[in-house]
Short mmCIF file of C-alpha atoms and ligand atoms in Angstrom, two decimals:
data_model
loop_
_atom_site.label_atom_id
_atom_site.label_comp_id
_atom_site.label_asym_id
_atom_site.label_seq_id
_atom_site.Cartn_x
_atom_site.Cartn_y
_atom_site.Cartn_z
CA MET A 1 3.71 -22.81 -14.24
CA LYS A 2 1.25 -22.70 -11.54
CA PHE A 3 -0.46 -19.39 -8.99
CA GLU A 4 -2.68 -18.53 -7.77
CA PHE A 5 -4.58 -14.30 -8.65
CA ALA A 6 -7.16 -13.11 -6.70
CA THR A 7 -8.84 -9.14 -6.77
CA ALA A 8 -11.52 -6.98 -6.75
CA THR A 9 -13.97 -8.83 -7.32
CA ARG A 10 -14.13 -4.92 -10.61
CA ILE A 11 -12.19 -2.84 -11.26
CA LEU A 12 -13.06 0.42 -12.63
CA PHE A 13 -10.32 2.96 -14.06
CA GLY A 14 -9.75 6.21 -15.53
CA GLU A 15 -10.85 9.76 -15.89
CA GLY A 16 -14.13 9.79 -15.08
CA THR A 17 -14.81 7.00 -13.93
CA LEU A 18 -16.41 8.84 -9.80
CA ALA A 19 -19.92 8.81 -11.92
CA ASP A 20 -20.60 5.59 -11.95
CA ALA A 21 -19.64 4.67 -8.28
CA ALA A 22 -22.87 5.38 -6.77
CA PRO A 23 -25.02 3.60 -9.51
CA ALA A 24 -22.92 0.28 -8.66
CA ALA A 25 -23.88 1.32 -4.96
CA ALA A 26 -27.34 1.24 -5.38
CA ALA A 27 -27.02 -2.66 -6.85
CA MET A 28 -25.33 -3.43 -3.21
CA GLY A 29 -27.63 -1.42 -0.62
CA ARG A 30 -28.92 1.01 0.84
CA ARG A 31 -28.33 1.91 3.98
CA ALA A 32 -23.88 2.81 3.33
CA LEU A 33 -20.96 3.74 5.98
CA VAL A 34 -19.00 7.01 3.45
CA VAL A 35 -14.88 6.37 5.08
CA THR A 36 -13.61 9.32 4.84
CA GLY A 37 -10.10 10.84 5.16
CA ALA A 38 -10.22 13.64 7.19
CA SER A 39 -12.69 16.31 5.58
CA VAL A 40 -16.16 14.70 4.56
CA GLU A 41 -16.35 18.19 2.42
CA ARG A 42 -14.03 16.77 -0.37
CA ALA A 43 -16.60 13.39 -0.73
CA GLY A 44 -19.52 15.86 -1.33
CA PRO A 45 -20.69 15.36 -4.96
CA LEU A 46 -19.59 11.66 -4.36
CA VAL A 47 -22.39 11.80 -1.39
CA ARG A 48 -25.07 14.20 -3.09
CA ALA A 49 -25.06 11.68 -6.59
CA LEU A 50 -26.00 8.41 -3.34
CA GLU A 51 -28.55 10.44 -2.03
CA ALA A 52 -30.02 10.35 -5.59
CA ALA A 53 -29.49 6.96 -5.92
CA ALA A 54 -31.47 6.50 -2.74
CA VAL A 55 -28.53 4.87 -0.93
CA SER A 56 -28.63 7.15 1.99
CA THR A 57 -25.07 6.98 4.17
CA VAL A 58 -23.69 7.61 7.58
CA ALA A 59 -20.17 9.89 7.14
CA PHE A 60 -17.30 8.86 9.24
CA PRO A 61 -14.55 10.61 8.68
CA VAL A 62 -11.06 8.79 9.75
CA ALA A 63 -7.77 10.63 10.41
CA GLY A 64 -4.64 9.68 10.30
CA GLU A 65 -3.69 6.18 9.52
CA PRO A 66 -6.82 4.19 11.19
CA THR A 67 -6.29 2.03 14.80
CA VAL A 68 -8.13 -0.84 16.09
CA ASP A 69 -10.30 1.71 18.49
CA CYS A 70 -11.36 3.51 15.12
CA ILE A 71 -12.75 -0.10 14.19
CA ARG A 72 -14.37 -0.49 16.52
CA THR A 73 -16.02 2.72 16.56
CA GLY A 74 -17.64 2.91 13.78
CA THR A 75 -18.64 -0.93 13.56
CA VAL A 76 -20.43 0.31 16.31
CA GLN A 77 -22.35 3.50 14.52
CA ALA A 78 -22.77 1.03 11.27
CA ARG A 79 -24.42 -1.51 12.61
CA SER A 80 -27.15 0.59 15.29
CA ALA A 81 -27.48 3.14 11.28
CA GLY A 82 -28.22 -0.04 10.39
CA CYS A 83 -26.21 0.80 7.42
CA ASP A 84 -25.65 -2.17 4.65
CA LEU A 85 -22.70 -1.36 2.54
CA VAL A 86 -19.79 0.55 3.63
CA ILE A 87 -17.58 2.93 1.17
CA ALA A 88 -14.69 3.97 1.18
CA PHE A 89 -13.25 7.60 -0.21
CA GLY A 90 -9.45 8.63 0.17
CA GLY A 91 -6.19 7.72 0.87
CA GLY A 92 -4.70 4.90 1.99
CA SER A 93 -5.51 5.51 5.43
CA ALA A 94 -9.76 5.61 4.78
CA ILE A 95 -9.49 2.58 2.53
CA ASP A 96 -8.10 0.58 5.22
CA ALA A 97 -10.68 1.44 7.46
CA GLY A 98 -12.70 1.55 5.52
CA LYS A 99 -11.95 -2.13 4.17
CA ALA A 100 -12.04 -3.12 8.01
CA LEU A 101 -14.88 -2.08 8.65
CA ALA A 102 -17.19 -4.18 6.16
CA ALA A 103 -15.07 -6.89 7.20
CA MET A 104 -16.58 -5.78 11.23
CA LEU A 105 -20.16 -6.12 10.02
CA ALA A 106 -20.43 -8.77 8.40
CA ASN A 107 -18.19 -11.08 12.12
CA PRO A 108 -19.15 -11.01 15.33
CA GLY A 109 -16.62 -9.49 17.97
CA ASP A 110 -13.71 -7.56 17.73
CA PRO A 111 -11.14 -6.66 15.76
CA LEU A 112 -8.83 -7.87 18.50
CA ASP A 113 -9.93 -11.89 17.87
CA TYR A 114 -8.58 -11.82 14.04
CA LEU A 115 -6.05 -8.78 13.75
CA GLU A 116 -2.36 -11.13 13.23
CA VAL A 117 0.49 -10.85 15.28
CA ILE A 118 -0.87 -8.58 18.31
CA GLY A 119 -4.39 -10.24 18.15
CA ARG A 120 -5.89 -13.31 18.21
CA GLY A 121 -5.53 -14.01 14.78
CA GLN A 122 -8.76 -16.04 13.92
CA PRO A 123 -9.47 -16.89 10.71
CA LEU A 124 -12.88 -14.61 9.31
CA ALA A 125 -15.67 -16.79 9.18
CA HIS A 126 -17.56 -14.57 6.99
CA ASN A 127 -17.26 -12.39 3.90
CA SER A 128 -16.87 -8.70 4.88
CA ALA A 129 -20.38 -6.51 3.68
CA PRO A 130 -19.95 -5.59 0.10
CA PHE A 131 -17.26 -1.97 -0.48
CA ILE A 132 -16.38 -0.06 -1.72
CA ALA A 133 -12.42 1.91 -2.61
CA ILE A 134 -12.10 4.68 -4.13
CA PRO A 135 -8.74 5.83 -3.68
CA THR A 136 -7.76 9.50 -3.52
CA THR A 137 -4.14 8.98 -3.70
CA ALA A 138 -2.05 7.67 -6.42
CA GLY A 139 -0.25 4.53 -3.70
CA THR A 140 -1.19 1.89 -1.63
CA GLY A 141 -2.80 -0.14 -4.43
CA SER A 142 -5.39 -1.37 -1.51
CA GLU A 143 -8.70 -1.08 -4.03
CA VAL A 144 -7.08 -4.17 -4.72
CA THR A 145 -5.88 -5.99 -1.74
CA ARG A 146 -7.29 -8.64 0.80
CA ASN A 147 -6.37 -6.52 3.83
CA ALA A 148 -6.15 -4.12 5.90
CA VAL A 149 -3.24 -2.24 8.63
CA LEU A 150 -4.30 -1.04 11.59
CA ALA A 151 -2.47 1.03 14.08
CA SER A 152 -2.46 -0.16 17.60
CA PRO A 153 -1.26 2.46 19.30
CA GLU A 154 -0.99 1.04 23.34
CA GLY A 155 1.66 -1.70 22.01
CA ARG A 156 3.15 1.09 19.09
CA VAL A 157 2.20 -1.53 16.68
CA LYS A 158 -0.07 -2.03 13.35
CA ALA A 159 -0.59 -6.10 12.15
CA SER A 160 -3.17 -6.38 9.62
CA LEU A 161 -6.68 -8.02 9.59
CA ARG A 162 -6.27 -9.64 5.93
CA ASN A 163 -8.79 -12.11 4.53
CA ALA A 164 -9.81 -13.57 0.74
CA GLY A 165 -13.48 -12.02 2.10
CA MET A 166 -12.21 -9.30 2.13
CA LEU A 167 -11.64 -8.08 -0.97
CA PRO A 168 -13.27 -5.16 -2.46
CA ARG A 169 -17.13 -5.24 -4.18
CA LEU A 170 -15.60 -2.98 -6.51
CA ALA A 171 -13.23 -0.72 -7.24
CA VAL A 172 -12.73 2.75 -8.75
CA VAL A 173 -10.10 4.02 -10.04
CA ASP A 174 -9.84 7.37 -10.90
CA PRO A 175 -7.34 10.01 -11.19
CA GLN A 176 -9.33 13.13 -11.26
CA LEU A 177 -8.97 12.15 -8.22
CA THR A 178 -6.00 12.90 -7.45
CA LEU A 179 -5.01 16.02 -9.08
CA GLY A 180 -4.93 18.13 -6.09
CA LEU A 181 -2.39 16.44 -4.33
CA PRO A 182 0.35 17.59 -3.18
CA ARG A 183 3.87 17.95 -4.08
CA ALA A 184 5.08 15.98 -0.89
CA LEU A 185 1.99 13.33 -0.21
CA THR A 186 2.56 13.20 -4.35
CA ALA A 187 6.54 11.98 -3.51
CA ALA A 188 5.78 10.18 -0.52
CA THR A 189 2.62 8.18 -1.43
CA GLY A 190 4.24 7.26 -5.61
CA LEU A 191 7.37 6.05 -3.81
CA ASP A 192 5.04 4.12 -1.44
CA ALA A 193 3.51 3.10 -5.06
CA LEU A 194 6.59 1.76 -6.93
CA THR A 195 8.00 -0.36 -3.42
CA GLN A 196 4.91 -2.16 -3.62
CA LEU A 197 6.84 -2.89 -7.42
CA ILE A 198 9.92 -4.01 -6.81
CA GLU A 199 9.67 -5.52 -3.71
CA PRO A 200 6.85 -8.37 -5.19
CA TYR A 201 8.59 -7.93 -8.42
CA VAL A 202 11.78 -9.43 -6.10
CA SER A 203 9.26 -11.19 -3.48
CA SER A 204 10.64 -15.25 -2.81
CA ARG A 205 6.48 -15.80 -4.19
CA ALA A 206 6.70 -14.16 -7.38
CA ASN A 207 4.73 -15.54 -10.04
CA PRO A 208 4.44 -15.17 -13.93
CA MET A 209 1.31 -12.70 -13.51
CA THR A 210 2.80 -10.88 -11.10
CA ASP A 211 5.68 -10.40 -12.66
CA VAL A 212 4.14 -8.48 -16.40
CA LEU A 213 2.27 -6.53 -13.69
CA CYS A 214 5.14 -5.46 -11.84
CA ALA A 215 7.65 -4.57 -14.59
CA GLU A 216 4.28 -2.60 -16.31
CA GLY A 217 4.20 -0.91 -13.55
CA ILE A 218 8.53 0.17 -12.48
CA ARG A 219 8.72 1.66 -15.58
CA ARG A 220 4.75 3.48 -15.53
CA ALA A 221 5.76 4.67 -12.16
CA ALA A 222 9.82 5.76 -12.72
CA ASP A 223 8.49 7.47 -15.99
CA ALA A 224 5.98 9.76 -14.09
CA LEU A 225 6.57 9.66 -10.82
CA PRO A 226 9.21 12.77 -11.28
CA ARG A 227 6.65 14.58 -13.50
CA ALA A 228 3.38 13.91 -10.86
CA CYS A 229 5.27 15.99 -8.23
CA ASP A 230 7.17 18.58 -11.02
CA ASN A 231 3.13 19.73 -12.18
CA GLY A 232 0.78 18.43 -10.12
CA GLN A 233 -1.88 18.77 -12.92
CA ASP A 234 -0.11 16.71 -15.43
CA ARG A 235 -2.95 14.99 -16.28
CA GLU A 236 -1.71 12.30 -17.95
CA ALA A 237 1.57 11.62 -15.32
CA ARG A 238 -1.41 11.04 -12.67
CA SER A 239 -3.32 8.76 -15.25
CA ALA A 240 0.03 6.85 -15.43
CA MET A 241 0.10 6.76 -11.74
CA SER A 242 -3.59 5.26 -10.48
CA TRP A 243 -2.57 2.57 -13.52
CA ALA A 244 1.46 1.87 -11.45
CA SER A 245 -0.28 2.51 -7.53
CA LEU A 246 -3.86 0.02 -8.62
CA LEU A 247 -0.16 -2.76 -10.71
CA GLY A 248 1.51 -2.11 -6.92
CA GLY A 249 -2.22 -3.63 -5.27
CA PHE A 250 -2.83 -6.48 -7.86
CA ALA A 251 0.85 -7.30 -7.27
CA LEU A 252 1.76 -7.51 -4.00
CA ALA A 253 -1.47 -8.54 -2.68
CA ASN A 254 -0.50 -11.34 -5.24
CA ALA A 255 2.94 -12.42 -3.70
CA GLY A 256 3.73 -10.54 -1.45
CA LEU A 257 6.83 -7.79 -0.08
CA GLY A 258 9.63 -7.60 1.98
CA ALA A 259 12.48 -5.79 3.99
CA VAL A 260 10.82 -2.25 3.11
CA HIS A 261 7.65 -2.95 4.03
CA GLY A 262 8.98 -5.43 7.62
CA PHE A 263 10.30 -1.99 8.49
CA ALA A 264 7.74 0.49 7.57
CA ALA A 265 4.95 -1.42 9.78
CA PRO A 266 7.82 -1.45 13.16
CA VAL A 267 8.34 2.34 12.67
CA GLY A 268 4.79 3.43 11.89
CA GLY A 269 3.61 1.62 14.64
CA MET A 270 6.15 3.07 17.39
CA PHE A 271 6.59 6.81 15.13
CA PRO A 272 3.98 8.60 13.93
CA ALA A 273 5.67 8.88 9.77
CA PRO A 274 2.93 8.32 7.50
CA HIS A 275 4.03 5.07 5.82
CA GLY A 276 5.07 6.00 2.07
CA ALA A 277 7.24 8.17 3.50
CA VAL A 278 8.68 5.75 5.60
CA CYS A 279 8.71 3.32 1.98
CA ALA A 280 10.47 5.97 0.30
CA ALA A 281 13.42 6.38 3.16
CA VAL A 282 14.22 2.83 3.60
CA LEU A 283 13.60 1.76 -0.09
CA PRO A 284 16.73 2.89 -1.49
CA HIS A 285 19.10 0.94 1.29
CA ALA A 286 17.72 -2.21 0.58
CA MET A 287 17.58 -2.01 -2.41
CA ALA A 288 21.26 -2.32 -1.80
CA ILE A 289 21.60 -4.76 1.00
CA ASN A 290 19.02 -7.07 -1.16
CA VAL A 291 21.76 -7.10 -3.88
CA GLU A 292 24.57 -7.20 -0.71
CA ALA A 293 23.55 -10.05 0.55
CA LEU A 294 21.79 -11.63 -3.05
CA ARG A 295 25.87 -11.69 -3.84
CA ARG A 296 28.04 -12.84 -1.55
CA ARG A 297 25.54 -15.37 0.14
CA ALA A 298 22.45 -16.84 -3.52
CA PRO A 299 25.17 -15.67 -6.49
CA GLY A 300 22.86 -18.02 -9.18
CA HIS A 301 19.89 -16.77 -7.23
CA PRO A 302 16.97 -15.49 -9.82
CA SER A 303 15.82 -12.04 -8.13
CA LEU A 304 19.64 -10.64 -8.81
CA ALA A 305 18.37 -10.94 -12.98
CA ARG A 306 15.14 -8.84 -11.09
CA TYR A 307 17.33 -6.20 -9.77
CA ALA A 308 19.24 -5.63 -12.99
CA GLU A 309 15.90 -6.12 -14.65
CA ILE A 310 14.49 -3.14 -12.80
CA ALA A 311 18.65 -1.13 -13.02
CA ARG A 312 16.68 -1.44 -17.17
CA LEU A 313 13.00 -0.30 -16.45
CA VAL A 314 13.86 2.24 -14.75
CA THR A 315 16.67 4.09 -16.86
CA GLY A 316 15.37 3.02 -20.06
CA ARG A 317 19.13 1.46 -20.94
CA PRO A 318 19.74 -1.45 -21.71
CA GLN A 319 22.59 -2.40 -19.97
CA ALA A 320 21.82 -0.99 -16.63
CA THR A 321 23.36 -2.37 -14.15
CA ALA A 322 21.15 -3.58 -11.13
CA ASP A 323 23.81 -1.51 -8.40
CA GLU A 324 22.54 1.60 -11.55
CA GLY A 325 18.51 0.99 -10.38
CA VAL A 326 19.42 1.15 -6.56
CA ALA A 327 21.96 4.66 -7.71
CA TRP A 328 18.70 5.13 -9.64
CA VAL A 329 16.39 4.93 -7.10
CA ALA A 330 19.04 6.27 -4.79
CA ASP A 331 18.48 9.71 -6.46
CA LEU A 332 15.22 9.78 -7.11
CA CYS A 333 13.95 9.79 -2.81
CA ARG A 334 17.16 12.61 -3.11
CA ARG A 335 15.70 15.28 -6.26
CA LEU A 336 11.55 13.77 -4.07
CA GLU A 337 13.34 15.44 -1.43
CA ILE A 338 12.14 12.57 0.76
CA PRO A 339 13.34 12.77 4.62
CA GLN A 340 14.99 10.86 7.06
CA LEU A 341 13.18 8.93 9.70
CA ARG A 342 15.14 11.33 12.28
CA ALA A 343 12.65 13.94 10.90
CA TYR A 344 10.75 11.19 12.86
CA GLY A 345 12.17 11.04 15.87
CA VAL A 346 14.06 7.96 14.72
CA THR A 347 16.72 7.26 16.35
CA GLY A 348 19.42 5.05 16.01
CA ALA A 349 18.67 3.95 20.13
CA ASP A 350 15.47 2.36 17.69
CA VAL A 351 17.51 0.25 15.34
CA PRO A 352 17.93 -3.03 17.82
CA ASP A 353 13.32 -2.77 18.73
CA LEU A 354 12.79 -1.57 15.11
CA VAL A 355 15.09 -5.09 14.13
CA THR A 356 13.71 -7.61 16.47
CA ARG A 357 10.31 -5.72 15.17
CA ALA A 358 10.67 -6.78 11.80
CA ALA A 359 11.66 -9.79 11.42
CA GLN A 360 8.94 -10.09 13.16
CA ALA A 361 6.89 -9.20 10.11
CA SER A 362 4.67 -10.91 7.51
CA SER A 363 6.29 -9.05 4.81
CA MET A 364 9.81 -10.07 6.30
CA LYS A 365 8.77 -13.75 4.50
CA ALA A 366 8.47 -12.91 0.66
CA ASN A 367 12.18 -11.00 0.75
CA PRO A 368 13.71 -12.62 -1.35
CA ILE A 369 16.70 -13.34 0.76
CA VAL A 370 16.17 -14.31 4.33
CA LEU A 371 18.68 -11.78 5.94
CA THR A 372 20.61 -11.46 9.12
CA PRO A 373 20.61 -9.26 12.01
CA ASP A 374 23.29 -7.20 11.09
CA GLU A 375 22.44 -6.68 6.64
CA MET A 376 18.87 -5.23 9.07
CA CYS A 377 20.70 -2.68 10.99
CA GLU A 378 22.81 -1.43 8.60
CA MET A 379 19.22 -0.81 5.89
CA ILE A 380 17.39 0.72 9.06
CA SER A 381 20.12 2.51 10.46
CA ARG A 382 21.52 3.99 6.78
CA ALA A 383 17.62 4.86 6.51
CA ILE A 384 17.72 7.27 9.30
ZN1 ZN B 401 3.43 0.23 0.67
#
């Protein structure tokens, strides 16, 4: 047994833990850039607690998924205001933005100097400025990952800033913050969490540590996601989903992802489709085609047994087969009314371009088996 496991320096999990964020921030800096979603007001209680703890704040709202330009603007603002700390309070977009800003605050130059795929991909020489991540959704796990996904609207692509020095100094996961999430957002972000547990579990980079985390997370998410969608005030289900999302973050940061996220990067770059919704639309088809490809070309592959284990975890039945696991996930997507990708303007004419781009995506490298172009066409076509 041999593996490496890296995560946030410190994690606070549980209802009410938001109250511990301000005192922790006071030990890291005096002036915080507070990165939020479109609504700064939601972070009002946090901002007041920071000011009371003698940490002054500069608000930086991010509407939608962060772009390279948004990070340039925020870096200038944070530098001119003398910020020595970044706190992100929001969904995956706010957390990725905050993580990228904390990295750029400590490193010279432009985000494109460091971005994968679309930039020069240079390593970030310095660890990020102190960064606290406070998720208000349960899905991305970005509070414990080392990358920030940024969009370049000119190139219609998304790419990551990635470095071990970008792992947050503190993650505060307070499930109470997710209680007000609307049903559709709960469904899409929750299925992102489930994807980020299933893909690392069958990944070519899976390790014994991530295996344990994925099995627990898949079981929890399968049980809690329908309940959190049916009743948004179900505190036990919300807590279980925040836990599953955190486990997914641990897993993806240490074992990688797969074909679903391989497609999510170009689809999200080319169309105005939220990340969680794209993953949810592709997940059942990626599972089905991976299982078929493994049976055809690598019948003894250990990931095939993993797909059967996933079926047992989601159905709770010891005899469940891989195909029944795929059917269970497809049925969940139907029950949660996940739209097909055509709802975002994706058409059959986009398939060749999406396949070419997905084949180059970093996530695709961890898929359990190398897919043929035909298999990738079939996967994305079924999701459209
Ligand atoms: Zn994801």
